[in-house]
Coordinates of C-alpha atoms and ligand atoms in Angstrom, one line a residue:
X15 CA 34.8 -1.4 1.3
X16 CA 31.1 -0.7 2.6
X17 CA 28.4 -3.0 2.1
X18 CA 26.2 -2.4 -0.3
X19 CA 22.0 -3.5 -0.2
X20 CA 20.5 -3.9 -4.1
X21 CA 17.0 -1.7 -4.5
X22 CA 15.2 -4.0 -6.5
X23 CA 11.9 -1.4 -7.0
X24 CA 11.8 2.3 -8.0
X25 CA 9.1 5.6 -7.2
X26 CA 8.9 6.7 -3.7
X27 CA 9.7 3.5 -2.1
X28 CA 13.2 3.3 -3.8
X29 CA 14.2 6.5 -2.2
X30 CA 12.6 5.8 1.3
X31 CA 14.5 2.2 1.6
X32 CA 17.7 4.2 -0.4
X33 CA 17.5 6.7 3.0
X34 CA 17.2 3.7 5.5
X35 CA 20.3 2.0 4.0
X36 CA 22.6 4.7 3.8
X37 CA 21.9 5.7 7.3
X38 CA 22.7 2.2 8.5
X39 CA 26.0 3.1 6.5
X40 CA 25.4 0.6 3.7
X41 CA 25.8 2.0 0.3
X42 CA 22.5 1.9 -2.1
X43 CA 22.6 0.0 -5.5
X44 CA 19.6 1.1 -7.9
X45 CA 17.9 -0.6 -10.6
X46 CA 16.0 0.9 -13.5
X47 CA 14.6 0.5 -16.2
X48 CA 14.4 3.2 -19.3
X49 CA 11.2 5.1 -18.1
X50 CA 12.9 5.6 -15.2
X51 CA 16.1 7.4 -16.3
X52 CA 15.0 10.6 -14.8
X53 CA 13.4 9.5 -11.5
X54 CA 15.3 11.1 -8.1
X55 CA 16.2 7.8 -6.9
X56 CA 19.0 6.9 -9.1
X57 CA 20.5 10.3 -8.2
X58 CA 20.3 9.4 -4.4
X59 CA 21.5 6.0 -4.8
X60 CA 25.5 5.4 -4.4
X61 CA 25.2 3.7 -7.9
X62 CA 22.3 3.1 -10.2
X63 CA 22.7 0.1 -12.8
X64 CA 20.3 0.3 -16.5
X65 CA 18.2 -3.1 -16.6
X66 CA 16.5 -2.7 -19.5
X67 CA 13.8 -0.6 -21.3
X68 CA 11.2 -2.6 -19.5
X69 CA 8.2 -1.8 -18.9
X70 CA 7.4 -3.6 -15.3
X71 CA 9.0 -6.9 -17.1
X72 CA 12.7 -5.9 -15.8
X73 CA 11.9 -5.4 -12.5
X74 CA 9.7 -8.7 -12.4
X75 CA 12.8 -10.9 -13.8
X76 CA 14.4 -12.5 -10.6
X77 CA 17.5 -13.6 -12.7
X78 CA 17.8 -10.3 -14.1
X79 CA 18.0 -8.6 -10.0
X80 CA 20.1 -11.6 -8.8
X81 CA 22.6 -11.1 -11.6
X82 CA 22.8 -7.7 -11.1
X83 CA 22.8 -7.9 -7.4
X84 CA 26.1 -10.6 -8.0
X85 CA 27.9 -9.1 -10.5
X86 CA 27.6 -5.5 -8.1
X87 CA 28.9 -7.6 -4.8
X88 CA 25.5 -6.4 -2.9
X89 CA 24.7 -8.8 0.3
X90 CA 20.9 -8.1 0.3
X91 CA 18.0 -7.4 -1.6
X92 CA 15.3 -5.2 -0.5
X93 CA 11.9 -5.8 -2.5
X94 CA 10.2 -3.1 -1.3
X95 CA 5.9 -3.3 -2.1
X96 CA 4.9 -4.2 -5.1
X97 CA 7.1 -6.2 -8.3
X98 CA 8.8 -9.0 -6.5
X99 CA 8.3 -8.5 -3.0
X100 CA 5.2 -10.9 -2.5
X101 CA 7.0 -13.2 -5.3
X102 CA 8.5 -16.4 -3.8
X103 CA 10.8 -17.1 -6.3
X104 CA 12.6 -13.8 -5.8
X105 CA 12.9 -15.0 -1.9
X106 CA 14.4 -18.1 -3.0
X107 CA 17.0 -17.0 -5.7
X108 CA 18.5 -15.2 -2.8
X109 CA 18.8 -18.1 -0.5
X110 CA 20.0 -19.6 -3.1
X111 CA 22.9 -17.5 -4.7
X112 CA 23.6 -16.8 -0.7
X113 CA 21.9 -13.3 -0.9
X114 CA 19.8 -11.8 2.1
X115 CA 16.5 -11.0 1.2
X116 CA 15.0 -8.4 2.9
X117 CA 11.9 -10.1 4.1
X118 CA 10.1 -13.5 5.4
X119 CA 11.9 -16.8 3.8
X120 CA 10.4 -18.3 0.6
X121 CA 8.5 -20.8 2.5
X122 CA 6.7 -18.0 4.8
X123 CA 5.8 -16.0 1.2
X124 CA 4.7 -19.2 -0.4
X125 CA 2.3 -20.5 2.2
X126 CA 0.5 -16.5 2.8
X127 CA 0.3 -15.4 -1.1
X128 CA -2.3 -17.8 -0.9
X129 CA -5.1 -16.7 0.5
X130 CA -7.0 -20.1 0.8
X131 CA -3.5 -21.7 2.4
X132 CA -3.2 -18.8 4.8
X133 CA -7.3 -19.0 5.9
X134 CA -6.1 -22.9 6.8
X135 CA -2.9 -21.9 8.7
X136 CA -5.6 -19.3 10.7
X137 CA -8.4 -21.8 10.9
X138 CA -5.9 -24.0 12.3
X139 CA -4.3 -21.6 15.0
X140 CA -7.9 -21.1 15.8
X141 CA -8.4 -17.9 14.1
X142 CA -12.0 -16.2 13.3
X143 CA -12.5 -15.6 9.8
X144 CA -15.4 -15.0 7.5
X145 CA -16.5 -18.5 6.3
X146 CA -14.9 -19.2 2.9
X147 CA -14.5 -22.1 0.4
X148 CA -11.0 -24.1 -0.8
X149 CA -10.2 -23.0 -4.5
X150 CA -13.5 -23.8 -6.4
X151 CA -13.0 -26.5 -9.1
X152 CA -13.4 -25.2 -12.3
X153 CA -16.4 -25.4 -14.6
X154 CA -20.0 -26.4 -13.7
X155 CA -18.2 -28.3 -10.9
X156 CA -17.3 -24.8 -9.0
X157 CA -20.8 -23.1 -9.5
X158 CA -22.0 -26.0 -8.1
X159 CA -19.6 -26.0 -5.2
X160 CA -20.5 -22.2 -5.0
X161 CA -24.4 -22.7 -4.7
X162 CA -23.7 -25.4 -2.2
X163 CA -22.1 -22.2 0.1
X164 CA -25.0 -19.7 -0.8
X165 CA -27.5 -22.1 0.0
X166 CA -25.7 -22.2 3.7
X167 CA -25.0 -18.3 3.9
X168 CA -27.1 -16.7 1.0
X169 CA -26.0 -13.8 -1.4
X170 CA -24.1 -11.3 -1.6
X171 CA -20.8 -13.2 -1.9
X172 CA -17.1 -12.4 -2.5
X173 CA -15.3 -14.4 -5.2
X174 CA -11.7 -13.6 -5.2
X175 CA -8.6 -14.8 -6.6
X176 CA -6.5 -17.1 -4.3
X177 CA -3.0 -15.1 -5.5
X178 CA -4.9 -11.6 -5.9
X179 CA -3.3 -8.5 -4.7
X180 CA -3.5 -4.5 -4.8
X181 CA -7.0 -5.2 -4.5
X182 CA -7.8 -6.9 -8.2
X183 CA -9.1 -10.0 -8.2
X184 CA -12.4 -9.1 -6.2
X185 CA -15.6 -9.5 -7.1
X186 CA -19.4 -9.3 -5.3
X187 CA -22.1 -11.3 -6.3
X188 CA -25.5 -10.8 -5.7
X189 CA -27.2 -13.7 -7.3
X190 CA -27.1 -16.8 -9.0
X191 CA -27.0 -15.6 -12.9
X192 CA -24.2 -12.9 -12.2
X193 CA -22.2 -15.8 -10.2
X194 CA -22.8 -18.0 -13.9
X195 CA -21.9 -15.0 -16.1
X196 CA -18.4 -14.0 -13.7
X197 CA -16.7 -17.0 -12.6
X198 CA -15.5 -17.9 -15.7
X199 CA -14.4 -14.4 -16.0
X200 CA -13.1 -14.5 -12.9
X201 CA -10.5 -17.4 -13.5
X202 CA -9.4 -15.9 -16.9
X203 CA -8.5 -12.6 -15.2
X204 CA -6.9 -14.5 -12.4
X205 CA -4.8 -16.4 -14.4
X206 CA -3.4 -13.5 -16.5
X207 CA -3.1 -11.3 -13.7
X208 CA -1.6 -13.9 -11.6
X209 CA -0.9 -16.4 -13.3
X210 CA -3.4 -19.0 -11.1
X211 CA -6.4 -19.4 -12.1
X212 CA -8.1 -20.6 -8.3
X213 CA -10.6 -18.4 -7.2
X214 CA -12.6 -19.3 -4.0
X215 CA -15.6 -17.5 -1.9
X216 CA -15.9 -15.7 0.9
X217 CA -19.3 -14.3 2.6
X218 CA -19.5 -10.8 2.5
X219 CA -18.9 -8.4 5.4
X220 CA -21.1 -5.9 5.0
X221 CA -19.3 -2.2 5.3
X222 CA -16.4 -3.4 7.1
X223 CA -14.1 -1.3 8.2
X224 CA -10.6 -2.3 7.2
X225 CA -8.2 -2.8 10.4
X226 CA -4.6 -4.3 9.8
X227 CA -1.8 -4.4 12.4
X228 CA 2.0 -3.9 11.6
X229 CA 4.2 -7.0 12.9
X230 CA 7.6 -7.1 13.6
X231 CA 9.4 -10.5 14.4
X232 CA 13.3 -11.8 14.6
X233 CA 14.6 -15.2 13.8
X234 CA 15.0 -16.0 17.5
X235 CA 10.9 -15.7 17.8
X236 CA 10.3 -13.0 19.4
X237 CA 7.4 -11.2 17.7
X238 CA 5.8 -7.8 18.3
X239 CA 3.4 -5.8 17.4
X240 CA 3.3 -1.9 16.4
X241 CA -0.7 -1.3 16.6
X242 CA -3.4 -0.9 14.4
X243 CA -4.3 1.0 10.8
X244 CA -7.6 2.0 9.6
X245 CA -7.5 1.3 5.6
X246 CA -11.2 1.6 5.3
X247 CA -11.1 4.6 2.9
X248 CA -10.7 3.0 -0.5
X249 CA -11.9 2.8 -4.2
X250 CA -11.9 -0.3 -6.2
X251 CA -10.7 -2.2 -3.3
X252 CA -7.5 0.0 -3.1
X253 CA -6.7 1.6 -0.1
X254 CA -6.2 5.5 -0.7
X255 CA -6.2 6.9 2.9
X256 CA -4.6 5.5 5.7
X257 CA -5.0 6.0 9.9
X258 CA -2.9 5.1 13.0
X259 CA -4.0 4.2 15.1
X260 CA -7.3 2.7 13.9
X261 CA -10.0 5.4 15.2
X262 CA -13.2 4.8 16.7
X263 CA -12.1 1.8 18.0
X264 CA -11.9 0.8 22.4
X265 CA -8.4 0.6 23.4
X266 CA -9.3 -3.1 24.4
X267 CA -10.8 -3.9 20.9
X268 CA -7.5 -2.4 19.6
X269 CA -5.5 -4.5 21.5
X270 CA -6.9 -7.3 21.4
X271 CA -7.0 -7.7 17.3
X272 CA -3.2 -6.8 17.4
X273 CA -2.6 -9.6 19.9
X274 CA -4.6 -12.0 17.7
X275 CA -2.2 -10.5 14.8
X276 CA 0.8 -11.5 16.6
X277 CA -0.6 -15.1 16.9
X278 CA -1.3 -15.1 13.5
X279 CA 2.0 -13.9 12.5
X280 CA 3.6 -17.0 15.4
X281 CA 1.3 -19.6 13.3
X282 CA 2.9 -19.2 10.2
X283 CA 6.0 -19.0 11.0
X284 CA 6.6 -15.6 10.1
X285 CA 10.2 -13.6 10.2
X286 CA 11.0 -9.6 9.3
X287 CA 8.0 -7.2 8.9
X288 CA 4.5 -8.1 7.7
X289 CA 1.0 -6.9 8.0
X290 CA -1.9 -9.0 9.5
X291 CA -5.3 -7.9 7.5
X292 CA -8.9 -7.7 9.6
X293 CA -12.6 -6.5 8.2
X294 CA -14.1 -5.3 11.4
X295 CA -18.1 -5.5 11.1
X296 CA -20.3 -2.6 12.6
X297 CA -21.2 -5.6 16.2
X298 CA -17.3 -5.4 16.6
X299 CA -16.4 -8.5 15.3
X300 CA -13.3 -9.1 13.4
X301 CA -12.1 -11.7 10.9
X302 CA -8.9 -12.8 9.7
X303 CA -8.2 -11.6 5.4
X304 CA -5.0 -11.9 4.5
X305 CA -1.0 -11.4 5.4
X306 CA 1.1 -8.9 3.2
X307 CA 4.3 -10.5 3.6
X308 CA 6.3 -7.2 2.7
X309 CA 6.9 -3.8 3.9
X310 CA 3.6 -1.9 3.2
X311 CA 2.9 1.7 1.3
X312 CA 1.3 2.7 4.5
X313 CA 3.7 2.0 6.9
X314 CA 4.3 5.5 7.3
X315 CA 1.5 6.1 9.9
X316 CA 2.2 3.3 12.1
X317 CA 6.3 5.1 12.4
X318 CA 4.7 8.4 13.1
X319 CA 2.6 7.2 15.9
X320 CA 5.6 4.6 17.4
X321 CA 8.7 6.8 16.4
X322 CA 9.8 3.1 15.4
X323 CA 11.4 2.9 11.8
X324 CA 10.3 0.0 10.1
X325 CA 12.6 0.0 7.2
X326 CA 15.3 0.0 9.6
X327 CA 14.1 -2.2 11.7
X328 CA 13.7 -4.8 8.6
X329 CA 16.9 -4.4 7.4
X330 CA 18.4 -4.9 10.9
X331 CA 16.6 -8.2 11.5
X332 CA 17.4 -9.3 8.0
X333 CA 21.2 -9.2 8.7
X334 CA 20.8 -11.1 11.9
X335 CA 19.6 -8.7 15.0
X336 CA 17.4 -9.3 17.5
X337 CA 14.4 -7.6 17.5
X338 CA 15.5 -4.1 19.6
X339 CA 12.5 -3.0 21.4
X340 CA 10.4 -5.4 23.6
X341 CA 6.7 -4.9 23.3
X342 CA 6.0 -3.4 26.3
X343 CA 8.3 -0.7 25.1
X344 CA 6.2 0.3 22.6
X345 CA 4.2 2.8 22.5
X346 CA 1.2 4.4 20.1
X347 CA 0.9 8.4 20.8
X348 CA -1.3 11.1 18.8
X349 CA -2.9 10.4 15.6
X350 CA -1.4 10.1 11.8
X351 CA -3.1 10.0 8.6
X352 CA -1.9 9.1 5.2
X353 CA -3.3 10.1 2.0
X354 CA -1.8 9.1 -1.1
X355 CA -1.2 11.5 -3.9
X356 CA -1.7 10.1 -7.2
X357 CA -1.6 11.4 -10.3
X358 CA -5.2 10.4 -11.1
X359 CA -8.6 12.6 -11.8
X360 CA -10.8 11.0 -9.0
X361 CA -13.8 13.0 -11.1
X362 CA -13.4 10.3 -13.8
X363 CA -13.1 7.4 -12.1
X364 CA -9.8 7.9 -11.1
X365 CA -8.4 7.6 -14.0
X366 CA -4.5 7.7 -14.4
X367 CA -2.6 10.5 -15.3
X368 CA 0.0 9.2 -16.4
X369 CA 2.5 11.0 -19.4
X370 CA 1.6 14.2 -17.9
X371 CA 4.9 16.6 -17.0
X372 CA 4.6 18.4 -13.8
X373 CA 5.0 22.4 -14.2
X374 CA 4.6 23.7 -10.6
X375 CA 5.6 21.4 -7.5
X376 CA 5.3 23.5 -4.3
X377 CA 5.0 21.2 -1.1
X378 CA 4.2 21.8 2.6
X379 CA 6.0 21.6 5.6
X380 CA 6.3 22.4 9.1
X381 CA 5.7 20.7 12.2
X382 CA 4.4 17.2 12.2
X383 CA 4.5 16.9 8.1
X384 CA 6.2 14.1 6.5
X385 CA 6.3 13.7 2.7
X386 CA 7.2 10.6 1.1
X387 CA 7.9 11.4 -2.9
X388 CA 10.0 11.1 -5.6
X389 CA 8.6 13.9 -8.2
X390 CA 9.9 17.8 -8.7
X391 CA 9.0 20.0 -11.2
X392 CA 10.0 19.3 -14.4
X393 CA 9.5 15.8 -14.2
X394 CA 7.4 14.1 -16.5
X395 CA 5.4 11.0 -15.0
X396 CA 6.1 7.8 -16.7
X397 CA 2.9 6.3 -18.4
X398 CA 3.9 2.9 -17.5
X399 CA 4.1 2.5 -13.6
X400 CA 1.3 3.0 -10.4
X401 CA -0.1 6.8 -10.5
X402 CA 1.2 7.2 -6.9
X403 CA 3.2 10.4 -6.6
X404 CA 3.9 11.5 -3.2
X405 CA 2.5 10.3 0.5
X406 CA 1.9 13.1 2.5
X407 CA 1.5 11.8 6.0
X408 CA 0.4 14.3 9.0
X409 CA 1.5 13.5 12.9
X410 CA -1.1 15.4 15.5
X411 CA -1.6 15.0 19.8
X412 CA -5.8 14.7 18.9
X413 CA -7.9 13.8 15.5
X414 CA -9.1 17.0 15.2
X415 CA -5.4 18.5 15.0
X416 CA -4.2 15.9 12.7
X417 CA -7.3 16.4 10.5
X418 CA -6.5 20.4 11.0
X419 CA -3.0 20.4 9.6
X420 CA -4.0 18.1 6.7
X421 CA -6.4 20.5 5.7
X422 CA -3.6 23.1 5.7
X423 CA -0.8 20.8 4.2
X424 CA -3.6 20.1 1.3
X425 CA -4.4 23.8 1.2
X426 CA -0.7 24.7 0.6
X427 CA -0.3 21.7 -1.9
X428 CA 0.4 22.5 -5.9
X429 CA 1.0 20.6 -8.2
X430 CA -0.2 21.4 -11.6
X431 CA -0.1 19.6 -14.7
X432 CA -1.3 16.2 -14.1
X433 CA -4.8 16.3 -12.3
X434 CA -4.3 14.6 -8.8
X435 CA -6.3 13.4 -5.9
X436 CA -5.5 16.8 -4.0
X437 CA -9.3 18.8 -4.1
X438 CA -10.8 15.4 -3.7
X439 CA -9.4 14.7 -0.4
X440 CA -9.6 18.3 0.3
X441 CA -13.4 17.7 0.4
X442 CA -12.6 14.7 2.5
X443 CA -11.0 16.4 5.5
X444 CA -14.2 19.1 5.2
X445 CA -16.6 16.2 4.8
X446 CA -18.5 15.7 9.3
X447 CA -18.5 12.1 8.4
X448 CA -14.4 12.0 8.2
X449 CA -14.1 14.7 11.0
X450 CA -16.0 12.8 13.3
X451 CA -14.3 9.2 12.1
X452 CA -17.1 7.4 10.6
X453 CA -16.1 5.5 7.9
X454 CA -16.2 2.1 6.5
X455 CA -15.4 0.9 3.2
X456 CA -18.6 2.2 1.8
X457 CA -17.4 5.6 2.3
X458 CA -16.4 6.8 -1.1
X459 CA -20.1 5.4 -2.1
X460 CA -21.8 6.8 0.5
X461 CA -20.6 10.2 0.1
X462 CA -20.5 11.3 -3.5
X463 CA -20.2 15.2 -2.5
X464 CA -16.3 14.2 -2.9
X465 CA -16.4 14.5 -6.2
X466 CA -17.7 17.6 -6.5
X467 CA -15.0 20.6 -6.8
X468 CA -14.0 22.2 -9.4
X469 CA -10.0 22.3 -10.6
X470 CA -7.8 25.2 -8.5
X471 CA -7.6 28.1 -10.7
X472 CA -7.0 30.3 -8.2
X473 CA -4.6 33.9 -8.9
X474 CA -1.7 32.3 -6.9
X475 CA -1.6 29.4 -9.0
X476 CA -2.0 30.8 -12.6
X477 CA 1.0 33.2 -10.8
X478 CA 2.8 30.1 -9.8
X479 CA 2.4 28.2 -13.2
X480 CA 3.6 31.7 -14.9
X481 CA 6.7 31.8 -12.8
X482 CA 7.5 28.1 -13.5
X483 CA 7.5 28.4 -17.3
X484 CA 9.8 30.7 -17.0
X485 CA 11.9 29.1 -14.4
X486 CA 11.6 25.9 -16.5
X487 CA 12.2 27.5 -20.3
X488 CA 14.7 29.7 -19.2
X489 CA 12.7 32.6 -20.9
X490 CA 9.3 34.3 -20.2
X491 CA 7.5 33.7 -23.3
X492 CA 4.7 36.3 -22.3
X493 CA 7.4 39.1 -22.4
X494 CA 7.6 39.0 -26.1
Ligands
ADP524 P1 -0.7 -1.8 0.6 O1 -1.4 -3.0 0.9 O2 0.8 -1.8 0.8 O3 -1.2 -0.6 1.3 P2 -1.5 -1.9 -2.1 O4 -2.4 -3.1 -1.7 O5 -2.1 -0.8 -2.8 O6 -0.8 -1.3 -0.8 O7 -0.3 -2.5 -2.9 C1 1.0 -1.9 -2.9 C2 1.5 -1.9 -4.3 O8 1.8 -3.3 -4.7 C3 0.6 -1.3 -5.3 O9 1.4 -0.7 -6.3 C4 -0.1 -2.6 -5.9 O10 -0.5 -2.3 -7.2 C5 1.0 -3.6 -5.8 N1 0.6 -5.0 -5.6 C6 0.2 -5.5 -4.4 N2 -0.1 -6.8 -4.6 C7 0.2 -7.1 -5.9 C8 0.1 -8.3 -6.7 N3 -0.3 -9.5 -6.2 N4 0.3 -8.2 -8.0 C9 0.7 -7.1 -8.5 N5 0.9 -5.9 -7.8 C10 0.6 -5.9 -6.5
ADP525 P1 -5.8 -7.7 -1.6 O1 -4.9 -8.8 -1.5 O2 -6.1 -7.2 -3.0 O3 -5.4 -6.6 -0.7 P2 -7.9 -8.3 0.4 O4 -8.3 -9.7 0.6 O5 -6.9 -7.8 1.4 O6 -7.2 -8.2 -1.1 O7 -9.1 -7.4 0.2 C1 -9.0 -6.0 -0.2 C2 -10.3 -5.2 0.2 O8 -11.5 -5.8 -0.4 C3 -10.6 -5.2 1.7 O9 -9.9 -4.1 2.3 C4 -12.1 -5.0 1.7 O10 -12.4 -3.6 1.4 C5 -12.6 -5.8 0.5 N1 -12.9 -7.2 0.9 C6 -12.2 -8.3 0.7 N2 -12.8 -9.4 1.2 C7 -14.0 -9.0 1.7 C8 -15.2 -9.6 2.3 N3 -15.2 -10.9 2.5 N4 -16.2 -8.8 2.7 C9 -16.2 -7.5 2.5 N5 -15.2 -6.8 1.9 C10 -14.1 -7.5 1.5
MG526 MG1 -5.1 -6.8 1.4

């Protein structure tokens, strides 16, 4: 009998791990809960097990996963981004019940989902980070603890939640009365969204450009690095478009941060795939944020520029290989950009869309297009889960190509139905700014012209929409 690796999350990332695992010949055990009965990846999957009607609260119940992964004889878990894969308890159940997880031990999880722990394993491996408190005591006790650090490095100020994630849990202050009115606020959200209520402060970096590097280490502790990202195009904190290698940026610089990334990753102790988090400041300086301890959505980029398959590559080193590529053997060639489909109306604050079915789904393709999705027409978009449809990454030699054949990939793009983030980003590839690289997180501020488009109702699509009702109701009802 084959082996068989549990899927313990769903949307795109199901079917890209699902692909990774059945190409290492293992068979693919899916999990789902009821929204989910009509997502691709159960179909894909060599078997797909009901969990419950959910939502979110089935895929977050470790006892739930590691009694279905037992009772289906699996030998791993992969987590995946998102749900359980940052959760510590998840890690542990497996090395507990004798289960591989598909990531860093409990311990490794533990120590870096806290962001105050991880700044001291960094401040203690001599890392430069912004300065930053420990977790603020609560009450009058923590504002006064807080105006302590302005007093020493003035307003603005970040007050974030030690467990945040997915970019909630951050706040900036400007002055003393909004610091009063938020940091209660701050700890209530942080302990439901959390659960743990410590929130601490960090000085502000003003327009930082986001620059993470991918890691790779084995057991036998030999750790690597695949390069850089540039994650500076965001909204609300959220990352929407993603860059490999980071642009704009000396080769030394670039190296140099993904060498400090690599000790980073050393200092804690770190095993399987992981991401090192940097703002980079406009005098080049960089400063330590934060380790994801999990695969990442935007690991796409950093394979198109490498040719290195990081879901493969974690799943090898989780069942015991040694790392197979030595770091002078890797290499960074061309330029890729991600941008992240949702189904969201960036005109209204990106607001999810959610519920929505989709009537037309006609993709691009061609030469140096990858497309990393898990909805066709027909399907209707669960209410319940992230808005994130389809990752459509572009490989080119120069920026100016990759930035070329997004502009046609997005040209050729429809989807109708739910509104997505399509026109917007097709202003984005139009917008100098983004064609000459300059961008920092400010960006989506800074240039409000993004929003304005108006929604494709161009001959070919009303044509396109006409031909799938038909092809979807099996009748034209304009005929009549
Ligand atoms: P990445 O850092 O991989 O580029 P995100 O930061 O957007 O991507 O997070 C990936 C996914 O994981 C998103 O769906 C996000 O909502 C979710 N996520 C990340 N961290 C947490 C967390 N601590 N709690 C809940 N969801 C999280
Ligand atoms: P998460 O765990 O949600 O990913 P991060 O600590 O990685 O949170 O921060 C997410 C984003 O918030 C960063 O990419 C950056 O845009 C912004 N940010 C966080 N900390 C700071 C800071 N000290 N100064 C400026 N921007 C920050
Ligand atoms: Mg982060």
């Amino acid at each position: 009998m084959k082996k068989r690796i549990l899927v313990a999350n769903r949307g795109e990332i199901a079917i890209r791990l699902i692909r990774a695992i059945q190409e290492l010949d293992y068979e693919a055990i899916a999990v789902y809960e009821t929204p989910d009965r009509n997502s691709r990846h159960l179909r894909i999957a060599d078997e797909a097990i009901w969990i419950g009607d959910g939502p979110r609260k089935d895929y977050l119940d470790v006892e739930k996963i590691i009694g279905t992964a037992l009772r289906s004889n699996v030998c791993a878990i992969h987590p995946g981004y998102g749900f359980l894969a940052e959760n510590p308890d998840l890690a542990r159940a497996c090395e507990n019940a004798g289960l591989i997880f598909i990531g860093p031990p409990s311990k490794v999880i533990e120590n870096l989902g806290s962001k105050v722990m991880a700044r001291r394993i960094m401040a203690e491996a001599g890392i430069a980070m912004v300065p930053g408190t420990e977790n603020l005591p609560s009450g009058e006790q923590g504002l006064q603890v807080a105006m302590e650090f302005v007093a020493r490095y003035g307003f603005p100020i970040m007050l974030k939640a030690t467990s945040g994630g997915g970019g909630r849990g951050i706040r900036r202050i400007e002055n003393e009365h909004e610091l009063r009115e938020q940091y209660p606020i701050a700890r209530a959200e942080a302990k439901a969204a959390f659960n743990d209520d410590s929130v601490y402060l960090e000085k502000v970096v003003v327009n930082p450009r986001h620059v993470e590097v991918q890691i790779l280490a084995d057991r036998a502790g030999n750790t690597v690095h695949l390069g850089t990202r540039d994650c500076s195009i965001q909204r609300r904190n959220q990352k929407l478009v993603e860059i490999a290698p980071a642009f704009q940026i000396s080769e030394e610089l670039r190296e140099e941060i993904s060498q400090t990334a690599v000790k980073a990753a050393k200092a804690s102790g770190y095993f399987n795939a992981g991401t090192v988090e940097f703002l980079l400041d406009s005098d080049n300086n960089y400063y330590f944020m934060e380790i994801n301890t999990r695969l990442q959505v935007e690991h796409t980029v950093t394979e198109m520029v490498t040719g290195i398959d990081i879901v493969r590559s974690q799943i090898r080193l989780a069942m015991g290989h040694n790392l197979h590529v030595r770091q002078e053997e890797i290499r960074t060639r061309g330029h890729a950009i991600e941008m992240r489909i949702n189904a969201e109306d960036p005109q209204n604050n990106f607001m999810p869309e959610g519920g929505k079915t989709i009537s037309v789904y006609r993709s691009p393709g061609g030469y140096g297009v990858r497309l990393d999705g898990f909805c066709y027409q027909g399907f209707t978009i669960p209410e319940v889960y992230d808005s994130l449809l389809v990752k459509l990454t572009v490989f080119g030699w120069s920026w100016e190509e990759t930035v070329d054949r997004l502009r046609r990939c997005l040209t050729n793009y429809v989807i109708t139905g739910p509104k997505t983030t399509i026109p917007f980003y097709l202003n984005l590839v139009n917008d100098p700014d983004f064609q000459q690289g300059v961008f920092d997180t400010s960006y989506l501020e800074t240039h409000e012209h993004l929003f304005e488009y108006k929604e494709d109702n161009s001959e070919i699509n009303k044509l396109a929409r006409l031909i799938a009702e038909i092809h979807n109701r099996g009748e034209n009802r304009y005929a009549k």
